[in-house]
Amino acid sequence: RNATNFIAYKNKIQALTAEISSEFVSANKANIDEKINRTLAKMGKFVEADRAYTFDYDWDNDVCNNTFEWCENGIEAEIENLQAIPLDYMTDWVETHQKHKPLYLDDVFALPADDTVRAILEPQGVKSLITFPFINNGQCVGFVGFDSVVKIHKYSQKEQDLLLVFAEMLVNLTNRRNATNFIAYKNKIQALTAEISSEFVSANKANIDEKINRTLAK
């Protein structure tokens, strides 16, 4: 990455982090759904995804449900079609998330023709996707994902790192909706944002990877 592109990249990351943290800090129980939808749109556009979404795992009933969705202009919404999806259809997917790992498919059509995950994704026109589990108190409770429909998208390590940070921030918001936890969460996200901003402000080409990795540990 040359110096000009690096500076532009760092500025974009800082601006995006500030926008999303501002959304989260100003969230309350009345507007939390709006905030989640808005931040999904911001992150989806930033990584040039065509669809961004969250799912909750319902372990009691062995299904997952699409809870939030953002779609780029011209991309068909799928949220109504993605309710009560049996986890038996996506065993590898679920097991990956239960191991606290992201699931990344850079080419859905490279999966076997009879693959059950492909059978779910192909009718939606999904060519590439990446998903990150929501981990709450050590338990996987859902995930956030990004679909590419128009063309195959290969996510760089920087993009993957950024999306992981976003997932960590988002899970706290979606899992802390009662008044007591909400105040504690807002204080936590303000502190986290300040730390992340400080890391990126002091970043340079030599230490950007270290800075990103450090944010993941916060």
PDB file of C-alpha atoms in Angstrom, residues 24 27 29 32 136-137 172-189:
ATOM      1  CA  PHE A  24     -24.060   3.055  19.552  1.00  0.00           C
ATOM      2  CA  ALA A  27     -28.660   4.392  21.305  1.00  0.00           C
ATOM      3  CA  LYS A  29     -34.146   1.161  24.132  1.00  0.00           C
ATOM      4  CA  ILE A  32     -31.871   0.409  19.215  1.00  0.00           C
ATOM      5  CA  ASN A 136     -21.969 -13.497  24.781  1.00  0.00           C
ATOM      6  CA  ASN A 137     -20.486 -14.722  28.073  1.00  0.00           C
ATOM      7  CA  ASN A 172     -22.796  -5.966  23.039  1.00  0.00           C
ATOM      8  CA  LEU A 173     -25.543  -3.717  21.739  1.00  0.00           C
ATOM      9  CA  THR A 174     -27.888  -6.517  20.698  1.00  0.00           C
ATOM     10  CA  ASN A 175     -27.428  -8.454  23.941  1.00  0.00           C
ATOM     11  CA  ARG A 176     -27.758  -5.585  26.414  1.00  0.00           C
ATOM     12  CA  ARG A 177     -31.243  -4.133  26.143  1.00  0.00           C
ATOM     13  CA  ASN A 178     -32.268  -3.713  29.763  1.00  0.00           C
ATOM     14  CA  ALA A 179     -31.756  -0.319  31.374  1.00  0.00           C
ATOM     15  CA  THR A 180     -28.998  -1.284  33.801  1.00  0.00           C
ATOM     16  CA  ASN A 181     -26.853  -3.042  31.249  1.00  0.00           C
ATOM     17  CA  PHE A 182     -27.533  -0.393  28.648  1.00  0.00           C
ATOM     18  CA  ILE A 183     -25.873   2.341  30.714  1.00  0.00           C
ATOM     19  CA  ALA A 184     -22.901   0.072  31.437  1.00  0.00           C
ATOM     20  CA  TYR A 185     -22.643  -0.789  27.749  1.00  0.00           C
ATOM     21  CA  LYS A 186     -22.605   2.864  26.658  1.00  0.00           C
ATOM     22  CA  ASN A 187     -19.785   3.588  29.089  1.00  0.00           C
ATOM     23  CA  LYS A 188     -17.880   0.565  27.822  1.00  0.00           C
ATOM     24  CA  ILE A 189     -18.292   1.459  24.147  1.00  0.00           C
TER      25      ILE A 189
END
